[in-house]
Coordinates of C-alpha atoms in Angstrom, one line a residue:
X1 CA -32.6 32.7 -33.1
X2 CA -34.7 30.2 -35.0
X3 CA -37.9 29.6 -32.9
X4 CA -39.8 27.7 -35.5
X5 CA -39.5 24.2 -33.9
X6 CA -39.5 25.4 -30.3
X7 CA -42.2 24.8 -27.7
X8 CA -43.5 27.8 -25.7
X9 CA -42.0 26.4 -22.5
X10 CA -38.6 26.4 -24.1
X11 CA -38.8 30.1 -24.8
X12 CA -39.4 30.8 -21.1
X13 CA -36.5 28.6 -20.1
X14 CA -34.1 30.5 -22.3
X15 CA -35.2 33.8 -20.8
X16 CA -34.7 32.5 -17.3
X17 CA -31.3 31.1 -18.1
X18 CA -30.2 34.4 -19.5
X19 CA -31.7 36.3 -16.6
X20 CA -33.9 38.3 -19.0
X21 CA -36.8 39.3 -16.8
X22 CA -38.4 41.5 -19.6
X23 CA -38.4 38.5 -22.0
X24 CA -39.8 36.2 -19.4
X25 CA -42.5 38.7 -18.6
X26 CA -43.4 38.8 -22.3
X27 CA -43.8 35.0 -22.6
X28 CA -45.8 34.8 -19.4
X29 CA -48.1 37.6 -20.6
X30 CA -48.4 35.6 -23.8
X31 CA -49.8 32.7 -21.8
X32 CA -46.8 30.4 -21.4
X33 CA -47.5 28.0 -18.4
X34 CA -45.0 29.1 -15.7
X35 CA -45.0 25.6 -14.1
X36 CA -44.7 23.6 -17.2
X37 CA -41.6 21.5 -17.9
X38 CA -39.4 22.4 -20.8
X39 CA -38.2 19.7 -23.3
X40 CA -35.5 18.6 -20.8
X41 CA -38.1 18.1 -18.1
X42 CA -37.3 21.1 -15.9
X43 CA -39.7 24.0 -15.1
X44 CA -38.5 27.6 -15.0
X45 CA -38.4 28.0 -11.3
X46 CA -36.2 24.9 -10.9
X47 CA -33.8 26.3 -13.4
X48 CA -33.7 29.7 -11.7
X49 CA -33.2 28.2 -8.3
X50 CA -30.0 26.5 -9.4
X51 CA -28.6 29.0 -11.8
X52 CA -30.3 32.5 -11.9
X53 CA -30.0 35.4 -9.5
X54 CA -32.4 35.6 -6.6
X55 CA -34.3 38.4 -8.3
X56 CA -35.4 35.9 -11.1
X57 CA -36.5 33.4 -8.4
X58 CA -38.6 36.1 -6.7
X59 CA -40.0 37.2 -10.1
X60 CA -41.2 33.8 -11.0
X61 CA -42.8 33.1 -7.6
X62 CA -44.5 36.5 -7.7
X63 CA -45.9 35.5 -11.1
X64 CA -47.4 32.4 -9.7
X65 CA -44.6 29.8 -9.9
X66 CA -45.2 26.8 -7.6
X67 CA -42.5 26.8 -5.0
X68 CA -42.7 23.0 -4.9
X69 CA -43.0 22.4 -8.6
X70 CA -41.2 19.2 -9.7
X71 CA -39.0 18.2 -12.6
X72 CA -39.4 15.1 -14.6
X73 CA -37.1 13.4 -12.1
X74 CA -39.1 14.7 -9.1
X75 CA -36.6 17.4 -8.1
X76 CA -37.9 20.6 -6.5
X77 CA -36.5 24.2 -6.7
X78 CA -35.3 23.7 -3.1
X79 CA -33.5 20.6 -4.1
X80 CA -31.8 22.4 -6.9
X81 CA -30.7 25.4 -4.8
X82 CA -29.5 23.1 -2.0
X83 CA -27.5 21.0 -4.5
X84 CA -25.8 24.1 -5.9
X85 CA -25.2 25.5 -2.4
X86 CA -27.2 28.7 -2.9
X87 CA -28.1 29.8 0.7
X88 CA -29.9 33.1 -0.4
X89 CA -32.2 31.2 -2.7
X90 CA -32.7 28.4 -0.1
X91 CA -33.7 30.9 2.5
X92 CA -36.2 32.6 0.2
X93 CA -37.8 29.4 -1.0
X94 CA -38.2 28.3 2.6
X95 CA -39.9 31.6 3.5
X96 CA -42.3 30.9 0.7
X97 CA -43.3 27.4 1.9
X98 CA -40.8 25.2 0.1
X99 CA -41.1 21.6 1.5
X100 CA -37.8 20.1 2.6
X101 CA -39.4 16.6 2.7
X102 CA -40.0 16.2 -1.0
X103 CA -37.6 13.6 -2.4
X104 CA -36.3 12.7 -5.8
X105 CA -37.9 9.9 -7.7
X106 CA -34.6 8.2 -8.1
X107 CA -32.5 7.4 -5.0
X108 CA -35.0 9.2 -2.7
X109 CA -32.7 12.2 -2.0
X110 CA -34.2 15.2 -0.3
X111 CA -32.6 18.7 0.1
X112 CA -31.3 17.5 3.5
X113 CA -29.1 14.9 1.9
X114 CA -28.0 17.3 -0.9
X115 CA -26.7 19.7 1.8
X116 CA -24.8 17.1 3.9
X117 CA -21.5 18.9 3.0
X118 CA -22.8 22.5 2.7
X119 CA -23.0 23.9 6.3
X120 CA -24.5 27.3 5.4
X121 CA -27.4 25.7 3.4
X122 CA -27.8 22.9 6.0
X123 CA -28.2 25.6 8.8
X124 CA -31.1 27.0 6.9
X125 CA -32.7 23.7 6.3
X126 CA -32.5 22.6 10.0
X127 CA -33.6 25.9 11.5
X128 CA -36.1 27.4 9.0
X129 CA -37.9 24.5 7.3
X130 CA -41.5 24.0 8.4
X131 CA -42.2 21.2 9.0
X132 CA -38.6 20.4 10.0
X133 CA -36.6 17.7 8.1
X134 CA -37.0 14.0 8.8
X135 CA -33.5 13.2 10.2
X136 CA -34.2 9.5 10.1
X137 CA -35.0 9.3 6.4
X138 CA -32.8 7.2 4.3
X139 CA -31.5 8.0 0.8
X140 CA -29.9 5.6 -1.6
X141 CA -26.1 6.0 -1.9
X142 CA -24.1 3.6 -4.1
X143 CA -25.5 0.2 -3.2
X144 CA -26.9 1.1 0.2
X145 CA -29.1 3.5 2.1
X146 CA -27.7 6.3 4.2
X147 CA -28.9 9.2 6.4
X148 CA -27.6 12.8 6.1
X149 CA -25.7 12.3 9.4
X150 CA -24.0 9.2 8.2
X151 CA -22.9 10.9 5.0
X152 CA -21.5 13.9 6.9
X153 CA -19.6 11.7 9.3
X154 CA -18.2 9.5 6.5
X155 CA -16.8 12.6 4.7
X156 CA -15.7 14.4 7.8
X157 CA -18.0 17.4 7.4
X158 CA -17.6 18.3 11.0
X159 CA -19.8 21.5 10.9
X160 CA -22.6 19.6 9.2
X161 CA -22.4 16.8 11.8
X162 CA -22.7 19.4 14.6
X163 CA -25.7 21.0 12.9
X164 CA -27.5 17.8 12.5
X165 CA -26.9 16.8 16.1
X166 CA -27.7 20.2 17.6
X167 CA -30.9 21.0 15.7
X168 CA -32.3 17.7 14.8
X169 CA -33.0 14.2 16.2
X170 CA -30.7 12.2 14.1
X171 CA -30.3 8.4 14.3
X172 CA -26.9 8.1 15.9
X173 CA -27.0 4.3 15.6
X174 CA -28.2 4.1 11.9
X175 CA -26.4 1.3 10.0
X176 CA -26.4 1.0 6.2
X177 CA -27.5 -2.3 4.7
X178 CA -24.4 -2.8 2.6
X179 CA -21.2 -1.1 1.5
X180 CA -21.4 2.7 1.3
X181 CA -18.6 2.5 -1.3
X182 CA -17.0 -0.4 -3.0
X183 CA -13.8 0.2 -1.2
X184 CA -15.4 0.7 2.2
X185 CA -16.2 -2.2 4.6
X186 CA -19.2 -0.2 5.8
X187 CA -21.8 -2.9 6.2
X188 CA -23.4 -2.3 9.6
X189 CA -21.3 0.7 10.4
X190 CA -22.7 3.5 12.6
X191 CA -21.7 7.1 12.1
X192 CA -19.3 6.6 15.0
X193 CA -17.6 3.7 13.4
X194 CA -17.2 5.6 10.2
X195 CA -15.7 8.6 12.1
X196 CA -13.3 6.2 13.9
X197 CA -11.7 5.6 10.5
X198 CA -11.5 9.1 9.3
X199 CA -11.8 12.0 11.8
X200 CA -11.0 12.6 15.4
X201 CA -13.0 15.8 15.4
X202 CA -16.2 14.1 14.1
X203 CA -15.6 11.3 16.5
X204 CA -15.4 13.7 19.5
X205 CA -18.7 15.4 18.5
X206 CA -20.5 12.1 18.1
X207 CA -19.3 10.9 21.5
X208 CA -20.4 14.1 23.1
X209 CA -23.9 13.4 21.8
X210 CA -24.0 9.9 23.2
X211 CA -23.1 7.7 20.3
X212 CA -22.8 4.0 21.3
X213 CA -19.2 3.0 21.8
X214 CA -20.1 -0.7 21.8
X215 CA -22.2 -0.7 18.6
X216 CA -21.1 -3.6 16.4
X217 CA -21.2 -4.1 12.7
X218 CA -22.3 -7.3 11.0
X219 CA -18.9 -8.9 11.9
X220 CA -19.1 -7.9 15.5
X221 CA -16.4 -5.1 15.2
X222 CA -16.7 -2.0 17.3
X223 CA -15.4 1.5 16.4
X224 CA -12.3 0.7 18.4
X225 CA -11.5 -2.3 16.2
X226 CA -11.3 -0.1 13.2
X227 CA -9.5 2.9 14.8
X228 CA -6.4 0.9 15.6
X229 CA -5.7 0.4 11.9
X230 CA -5.5 4.1 11.2
X231 CA -2.5 6.4 11.2
X232 CA -4.2 8.9 13.6
X233 CA -3.3 7.9 17.1
X234 CA -5.8 10.3 18.6
X235 CA -8.7 8.1 17.3
X236 CA -7.6 5.2 19.5
X237 CA -7.0 7.5 22.5
X238 CA -10.3 9.2 22.3
X239 CA -12.3 6.0 22.1
X240 CA -10.4 4.3 25.0
X241 CA -10.6 7.4 27.2
X242 CA -14.3 7.6 26.5
X243 CA -14.7 4.1 27.8
X244 CA -14.4 1.8 24.8
X245 CA -14.4 -1.8 26.1
X246 CA -11.1 -3.5 25.2
X247 CA -12.6 -6.9 26.1
X248 CA -15.7 -6.9 23.9
X249 CA -15.4 -9.8 21.4
X250 CA -16.3 -10.0 17.8
X251 CA -18.0 -12.8 16.0
X252 CA -14.8 -14.8 16.0
X253 CA -14.2 -14.4 19.7
X254 CA -11.4 -11.9 19.4
X255 CA -11.3 -8.8 21.5
X256 CA -9.5 -5.5 20.7
X257 CA -6.2 -7.0 21.8
X258 CA -6.6 -10.0 19.5
X259 CA -8.7 -8.5 16.7
X260 CA -9.5 -11.5 14.7
X261 CA -7.1 -13.7 12.8
X262 CA -7.3 -11.9 9.5
X263 CA -6.5 -8.3 10.6
X264 CA -4.4 -8.9 13.7
X265 CA -4.1 -7.0 17.0
X266 CA -4.1 -3.3 17.6
X267 CA -0.4 -3.4 18.2
X268 CA 0.2 -5.2 15.0
X269 CA -1.9 -2.6 13.1
X270 CA 0.0 0.2 14.8
X271 CA 3.3 -1.3 13.8
X272 CA 1.9 -1.6 10.2
X273 CA 1.2 2.1 10.2
X274 CA 4.5 3.5 11.3
X275 CA 5.6 6.6 9.5
X276 CA 8.8 8.6 10.3
X277 CA 9.3 6.5 13.4
X278 CA 6.1 7.8 14.9
X279 CA 5.4 5.2 17.6
X280 CA 2.8 7.1 19.7
X281 CA 0.1 4.4 19.3
X282 CA 2.7 1.6 20.0
X283 CA 3.9 3.3 23.2
X284 CA 0.4 3.9 24.3
X285 CA -0.6 0.3 23.9
X286 CA 2.6 -1.1 25.5
X287 CA 3.1 1.3 28.3
X288 CA -0.5 2.4 29.2
X289 CA -2.5 -0.6 28.2
X290 CA 0.0 -3.4 28.9
X291 CA -0.3 -5.1 25.6
X292 CA 2.0 -8.1 25.2
X293 CA 4.6 -7.3 22.5
X294 CA 5.1 -11.1 21.9
X295 CA 1.4 -11.9 22.0
X296 CA -0.4 -13.7 19.1
X297 CA -1.2 -11.7 16.0
X298 CA -3.0 -12.4 12.8
X299 CA -2.5 -15.6 10.8
X300 CA 0.2 -14.3 8.6
X301 CA 2.0 -11.8 10.8
X302 CA 2.6 -10.6 14.4
X303 CA 3.3 -7.2 15.8
X304 CA 7.0 -7.8 15.8
X305 CA 6.8 -9.4 12.4
X306 CA 5.1 -6.3 11.0
X307 CA 7.7 -4.0 12.6
X308 CA 10.5 -6.0 11.0
X309 CA 8.8 -5.8 7.7
X310 CA 7.8 -2.1 7.6
X311 CA 8.9 -0.4 10.8
X312 CA 11.8 1.9 11.3
X313 CA 14.9 1.3 13.5
X314 CA 13.5 3.3 16.4
X315 CA 10.3 1.3 16.5
X316 CA 12.2 -2.0 16.4
X317 CA 14.7 -1.0 19.0
X318 CA 11.8 0.1 21.3
X319 CA 10.0 -3.2 20.9
X320 CA 13.2 -5.2 21.6
X321 CA 14.2 -3.2 24.6
X322 CA 10.7 -3.6 26.1
X323 CA 10.7 -7.4 26.0
X324 CA 10.2 -8.2 22.4
X325 CA 11.7 -11.4 21.1
X326 CA 12.9 -11.9 17.5
X327 CA 11.8 -15.5 17.8
X328 CA 8.1 -14.6 18.3
X329 CA 6.2 -16.4 15.5
X330 CA 3.1 -15.7 13.5
X331 CA 0.3 -18.2 12.5
X332 CA 2.7 -19.9 10.0
X333 CA 5.4 -20.3 12.7
X334 CA 7.6 -17.8 10.9
X335 CA 10.0 -16.1 13.4
X336 CA 9.3 -12.4 13.4
X337 CA 12.8 -11.3 12.5
X338 CA 12.7 -13.4 9.2
X339 CA 10.6 -10.5 7.9
X340 CA 13.6 -8.3 7.5
X341 CA 14.4 -10.3 4.4
X342 CA 11.3 -8.8 2.7
X343 CA 11.8 -5.2 3.7
X344 CA 11.9 -2.6 1.0
X345 CA 15.0 -1.0 2.4
X346 CA 17.4 -0.9 5.4
X347 CA 17.4 -4.7 5.8
X348 CA 21.1 -4.9 6.7
X349 CA 20.8 -1.9 9.0
X350 CA 18.0 -3.7 10.9
X351 CA 19.9 -6.9 10.9
X352 CA 22.9 -5.2 12.6
X353 CA 20.6 -3.7 15.2
X354 CA 19.4 -7.2 16.1
X355 CA 23.0 -8.5 16.1
X356 CA 24.0 -5.8 18.5
X357 CA 21.1 -6.4 20.8
X358 CA 21.7 -10.1 21.4
X359 CA 24.5 -12.1 22.8
X360 CA 26.5 -14.2 20.2
X361 CA 25.2 -17.6 21.5
X362 CA 21.6 -16.5 21.6
X363 CA 21.8 -14.9 18.2
X364 CA 23.5 -18.0 16.7
X365 CA 20.6 -20.1 18.0
X366 CA 18.1 -17.7 16.3
X367 CA 20.0 -18.0 13.1
X368 CA 19.2 -21.7 13.1
X369 CA 15.5 -21.1 13.7
X370 CA 12.9 -22.4 11.3
X371 CA 9.3 -21.8 10.5
X372 CA 6.5 -24.3 10.2
X373 CA 7.6 -25.2 6.7
X374 CA 11.1 -25.7 8.1
X375 CA 12.4 -22.8 6.1
X376 CA 15.5 -21.0 7.5
X377 CA 16.1 -17.3 7.3
X378 CA 18.4 -18.0 4.3
X379 CA 15.5 -19.5 2.4
X380 CA 13.6 -16.2 3.0
X381 CA 16.5 -14.0 2.0
X382 CA 17.1 -16.0 -1.2
X383 CA 13.4 -15.9 -2.0
X384 CA 13.4 -12.1 -1.5
X385 CA 16.5 -11.8 -3.6
X386 CA 18.5 -9.8 -1.0
X387 CA 22.1 -10.3 -1.9
X388 CA 23.7 -8.4 1.0
X389 CA 21.7 -10.4 3.6
X390 CA 22.3 -13.7 1.9
X391 CA 26.1 -13.0 2.0
X392 CA 26.0 -11.9 5.7
X393 CA 24.0 -15.0 6.7
X394 CA 26.3 -17.4 4.8
X395 CA 29.3 -15.8 6.6
X396 CA 27.8 -16.0 10.1
X397 CA 26.3 -19.5 9.8
X398 CA 27.8 -21.4 6.8
X399 CA 25.6 -24.4 7.6
X400 CA 22.6 -22.5 6.4
X401 CA 23.8 -23.1 2.8
X402 CA 22.9 -26.8 3.1
X403 CA 19.5 -26.2 4.8
X404 CA 16.3 -27.6 3.3
X405 CA 12.7 -27.1 4.1
X406 CA 10.1 -29.8 4.9
X407 CA 9.8 -30.6 1.2
X408 CA 13.5 -30.8 0.6
X409 CA 13.7 -27.3 -1.0
X410 CA 17.0 -25.6 -0.7
X411 CA 17.6 -21.8 -0.8
X412 CA 18.2 -22.1 -4.5
X413 CA 14.8 -23.6 -5.1
X414 CA 13.2 -20.8 -3.1
X415 CA 15.3 -18.3 -5.1
X416 CA 13.4 -19.5 -8.2
X417 CA 10.1 -18.4 -6.8
X418 CA 8.9 -14.8 -7.3
X419 CA 8.6 -12.8 -4.1
X420 CA 5.7 -10.4 -3.4
X421 CA 4.9 -8.8 0.0
X422 CA 2.8 -5.9 1.2
X423 CA 4.3 -2.8 2.9
X424 CA 2.8 0.4 4.3
X425 CA -0.5 1.3 2.9
X426 CA -0.5 -2.2 1.3
X427 CA 1.8 -1.1 -1.6
X428 CA 3.4 -4.1 -3.3
X429 CA 7.1 -4.6 -2.3
X430 CA 8.7 -6.2 -5.3
X431 CA 12.2 -7.5 -5.8
X432 CA 15.1 -6.5 -8.1
X433 CA 15.5 -9.3 -10.6
X434 CA 19.1 -8.4 -11.3
X435 CA 19.9 -8.8 -7.6
X436 CA 18.0 -12.1 -7.5
X437 CA 20.2 -13.3 -10.3
X438 CA 23.3 -12.4 -8.2
X439 CA 21.8 -14.3 -5.3
X440 CA 21.5 -17.4 -7.5
X441 CA 25.1 -17.2 -8.6
X442 CA 26.4 -16.6 -5.1
X443 CA 24.5 -19.6 -3.6
X444 CA 25.5 -21.9 -6.4
X445 CA 29.2 -21.0 -6.1
X446 CA 28.9 -21.5 -2.3
X447 CA 27.8 -25.1 -3.0
X448 CA 24.1 -24.7 -2.2
X449 CA 22.3 -27.8 -3.4
X450 CA 19.4 -27.7 -5.8
X451 CA 20.8 -26.9 -9.3
X452 CA 19.9 -30.4 -10.6
X453 CA 17.6 -31.8 -7.9
X454 CA 13.9 -32.2 -8.4
X455 CA 11.6 -31.3 -5.5
X456 CA 7.9 -32.0 -4.8
X457 CA 5.3 -29.3 -5.2
X458 CA 1.7 -29.9 -5.7
X459 CA 1.1 -33.2 -7.7
X460 CA 4.5 -33.4 -9.4
X461 CA 8.2 -32.6 -9.0
X462 CA 10.1 -29.6 -10.2
X463 CA 13.6 -28.4 -10.9
X464 CA 14.7 -24.8 -10.5
X465 CA 14.2 -23.9 -14.1
X466 CA 10.6 -25.2 -14.1
X467 CA 9.9 -23.4 -10.8
X468 CA 11.3 -20.2 -12.2
X469 CA 9.3 -20.4 -15.5
X470 CA 6.1 -21.4 -13.7
X471 CA 6.5 -18.3 -11.5
X472 CA 7.0 -16.0 -14.5
X473 CA 10.7 -15.3 -13.8
X474 CA 12.3 -12.9 -16.2
X475 CA 15.2 -13.9 -18.5
X476 CA 17.8 -12.5 -16.2
X477 CA 16.8 -14.9 -13.4
X478 CA 16.4 -18.0 -15.7
X479 CA 19.7 -17.0 -17.3
X480 CA 21.5 -17.0 -14.0
X481 CA 20.4 -20.6 -13.4
X482 CA 21.5 -21.6 -16.8
X483 CA 24.9 -19.9 -16.3
X484 CA 25.5 -21.7 -13.1
X485 CA 24.4 -25.1 -14.6
X486 CA 27.0 -24.5 -17.4
X487 CA 29.6 -23.4 -14.9
X488 CA 29.0 -26.4 -12.7
X489 CA 28.6 -28.7 -15.7
X490 CA 25.1 -29.7 -14.7
X491 CA 22.6 -30.9 -17.3
X492 CA 19.0 -30.6 -16.5
X493 CA 15.9 -31.4 -18.6
X494 CA 13.1 -29.1 -18.0
X495 CA 9.5 -29.1 -19.2
X496 CA 7.8 -25.8 -20.0
X497 CA 5.1 -25.4 -17.5
X498 CA 2.4 -22.9 -18.3
X499 CA 0.8 -20.7 -15.7
X500 CA -0.8 -17.4 -15.3
X501 CA -0.4 -14.6 -12.8
X502 CA -3.7 -13.6 -11.2
X503 CA -5.0 -10.1 -11.4
X504 CA -3.9 -7.2 -9.2
X505 CA -0.7 -9.0 -8.2
X506 CA -2.4 -11.4 -5.8
X507 CA 0.0 -12.8 -3.3
X508 CA 0.1 -15.4 -0.6
X509 CA 0.6 -13.8 2.9
X510 CA 1.9 -17.0 4.2
X511 CA 4.9 -17.4 1.9
X512 CA 5.1 -13.9 0.3
X513 CA 4.9 -15.4 -3.2
X514 CA 2.9 -14.2 -6.2
X515 CA -0.2 -16.3 -6.8
X516 CA 0.3 -18.4 -10.0
X517 CA -1.9 -21.2 -11.4
X518 CA -3.4 -22.8 -14.4
X519 CA -6.9 -24.0 -15.4
X520 CA -6.7 -27.1 -13.3
X521 CA -5.1 -25.5 -10.3
X522 CA -6.6 -22.1 -9.7
X523 CA -4.6 -19.7 -7.5
X524 CA -1.8 -22.0 -6.4
X525 CA 0.8 -20.0 -4.5
X526 CA 3.3 -22.7 -5.4

């Protein structure tokens, strides 16, 4: 190899990387500084600790290598061995006096944080390091500061959590200053709060060691508040059985049975997370905790409303037979059963379950129900573009065809708006535009008003074509309106109204419409 432009330290580094003890011996005998950094800023012992066999590590230390030598970034051999999960090297370095407290220049990470997900290495650090690690030390992680225990709890490293609790004196109530990750609402979380989102096993261990059940984050939420939004029913049960206070209030005055107006109640969250008709959490809350099925929910939904939107037939039947009412409303006054219009599937099947559950007179009264905007269920079905449901509603209650909301909008006007709702795991539930076009034709042929009428919205009035164009309706929907206007011999003058859809399919939870707008009216759901 061409050594002409190489520094002496680089020769030694190559020998170490190739596990060539004889060559390393030659360079050291020649006078190469064993603790000097190579051009990449790394001394030989650091390289060996992370990559070479233990024999090379021993050789370098025997030849005078500093066990705590640092790289240009402030990393020690113990750091490198811990980061690469090399327990034999870690144990040897500790036996030679490696200091577990030395942290990196950037982010302040020590070997302890490096090993938060390596139980074998962590065992050595917590049992053999002298002096022992500082379990309260904080390292930078993303945009915040975290302890090793917090990291282990966040990523469900149960063995590491046990080790830190058993051998150290970790700060059970440590809270990061800001988000641990961009997608995590972790500001002010304790390790117990993090575990309440991700792991029942970690949760149980933290509770065993006395973690505070009532510890609150910056919004006043306790671990119980967050556990009710998960799919793991054991998390809720563990916290409640351990003594979590259901009546502790958050910063908005809501307790665990009315968990503030944005996120809703535990029962609402449990209904949101139904998979394969798994109603364990729902049954627990209703039968053992006495939660009111018809109680208030979040601003844009209720427990029953969420069940009608995303729940299975078994869940809905259970709620109705245990006192649930289809007329329970959310913060917008929307009767809960109107949400079947926005289901991804099985809407007619759920509709038939409701029909079978109620007497004809009572059901007929519910058909005529309205929300706070005076929308009927037909407005919602037309908006969602559910042809089968629109046909069934028109058959059962023909007067719905003539219904108008508080602004005079008919079902046809609402059909011109583009629907968007959120289902399980918050995936977007979109509509079939071809089916929406058939809904428009059906309503127009049934005599639904609205083909030529202008209705108020914002600071102007609109006809159905303008509404559809503003909401970015595809040609098949606009074409259906034009076909019906031609068939009904209706002439309408429309003005092209420019708008833009906002990123990531923003939607209004109140009316289940895509957010549209323009430069003078940012984010108008209309």
